[in-house]
Amino acid sequence: MSKKIFIVGGARPNFMKIAPLIDQLKINNLEFKLIHTGQHYDYNMSKIFFDNLEIPEPDEFLNVGSGSHAVQTAKIMIEFEKIIKKESPSMVIVVGDVNSTIACALVAKKLFFDVAHVEAGLRSFDRRMPEEINRLLTDQISDFLFTTEKSAEINLKNEGIQLNKIFFVGNIMIDNLIINLEQAKSLDYYQKYNLKKGSYALVTIHRPSNVDTITSLSKIIEMLNYIQDKIKLIFPIHPRTKKNLIKYNLIGDLKKVNIILVDPIGYQQFLSLLLNSKLVLTDSGGIQEESSYLKIPILTLRENTERPITIEKGTNTLIGTDFNKLKVNLDKILSNSYKKGQDIEKWDGNTAKRIVDILKEKL
Ligand code: UD1
């Protein structure tokens, strides 16, 4: 067996999690190989993050691209198996909950390699979310389960995972945020769009449950139109959302008076927009955490969250597509009477170090 550790990344939300991990592996002189599955492939969904976050060029690019869940997952498995068999790494690290996460964990484990899962144990308890299936299965077969919040440990225990495999290390996305904060602060990226500091809302929407049907997407547009009457919006549009807006011919229903539509943007640029916003409207997982850390009010267009700490301690409120909840919470935010948020345990910039310290001992 080689001493080399494999790190897998595939989709946009993976890249901000692998960047701090790679830094720590380098500091500790641990040999690694970076595998990019190619699940996300557009420049502004992938390469821009490698450039922004100074992630080294992937050692292997599997180039799997889009497809149905079965096709995408299967293609990743076939290509990943070839590499892992050839190289016999000492361990495989997977992050998050995307198709690349489960695909590579499954291949590795069936060939008896150790698997470490960063961001383990999060549960929305909604098995209609593809990510929930990916989370459940990845955790069942992982050897090291690194958690971001206490609820994750409880979920894992309830699923019968042995306690000695679970490590509460904190949130690696926050490591990345802290590393990039000063640069983001210096950008004042909102000025590029003639926005005023603290007086706009940042929007991101891409979950299949919100954008894949005409009914749900129309509801979202109605909500955006309502908010536009109260505050300016900026909306970097995910490719899935863009495709569906075109497919259902809904672009015309979106009022254009007070909204700026842009392509997905780079990490520090997005962080700069987030830092200076009045509020965030999203269905993303990671942005619930980033906004909570920064204490920016965030309304989440989902019925559930796998990250309950962002509600208990953070600045997050679930509004689903309930207009009444939107109105009540938006009013609170705009009148500065919304909850302020508190610090969250171990979201402190040292998570990658904790992970690598644990792995070093086991290798
Ligand atoms: C994936 C993840 C999700 C994550 C999200 C963040 C799974 C199951 N889902 O969802 O957990 O929150 O990424 O972005 O792994 N597309 C492009 N260019 C790209 C990537 C995708 O045009 O670079 C298009 C694809 O053709 C596809 C659509 O966007 O039609 C969705 O891509 P896909 O990878 O299926 O899932 P995401 O919705 O991005």
JSON list of N, CA, C and O in Angstrom, two decimals, residues 30 60 147 297:
[
{"chain": "A", "resi": 30, "resn": "LEU", "atom": "N", "xyz": [2.32, 15.33, 4.23]},
{"chain": "A", "resi": 30, "resn": "LEU", "atom": "CA", "xyz": [1.66, 14.07, 3.89]},
{"chain": "A", "resi": 30, "resn": "LEU", "atom": "C", "xyz": [1.42, 14.04, 2.39]},
{"chain": "A", "resi": 30, "resn": "LEU", "atom": "O", "xyz": [0.96, 15.02, 1.79]},
{"chain": "A", "resi": 60, "resn": "GLU", "atom": "N", "xyz": [-5.77, 13.70, -11.10]},
{"chain": "A", "resi": 60, "resn": "GLU", "atom": "CA", "xyz": [-6.59, 12.90, -12.01]},
{"chain": "A", "resi": 60, "resn": "GLU", "atom": "C", "xyz": [-7.90, 13.64, -12.24]},
{"chain": "A", "resi": 60, "resn": "GLU", "atom": "O", "xyz": [-8.51, 14.13, -11.29]},
{"chain": "A", "resi": 147, "resn": "THR", "atom": "N", "xyz": [-17.47, 15.31, 12.08]},
{"chain": "A", "resi": 147, "resn": "THR", "atom": "CA", "xyz": [-18.74, 16.03, 12.14]},
{"chain": "A", "resi": 147, "resn": "THR", "atom": "C", "xyz": [-18.54, 17.53, 12.41]},
{"chain": "A", "resi": 147, "resn": "THR", "atom": "O", "xyz": [-17.55, 17.95, 12.99]},
{"chain": "A", "resi": 297, "resn": "PRO", "atom": "N", "xyz": [-28.48, 37.71, 8.42]},
{"chain": "A", "resi": 297, "resn": "PRO", "atom": "CA", "xyz": [-29.79, 37.04, 8.42]},
{"chain": "A", "resi": 297, "resn": "PRO", "atom": "C", "xyz": [-29.98, 36.20, 7.14]},
{"chain": "A", "resi": 297, "resn": "PRO", "atom": "O", "xyz": [-29.64, 36.66, 6.05]}
]
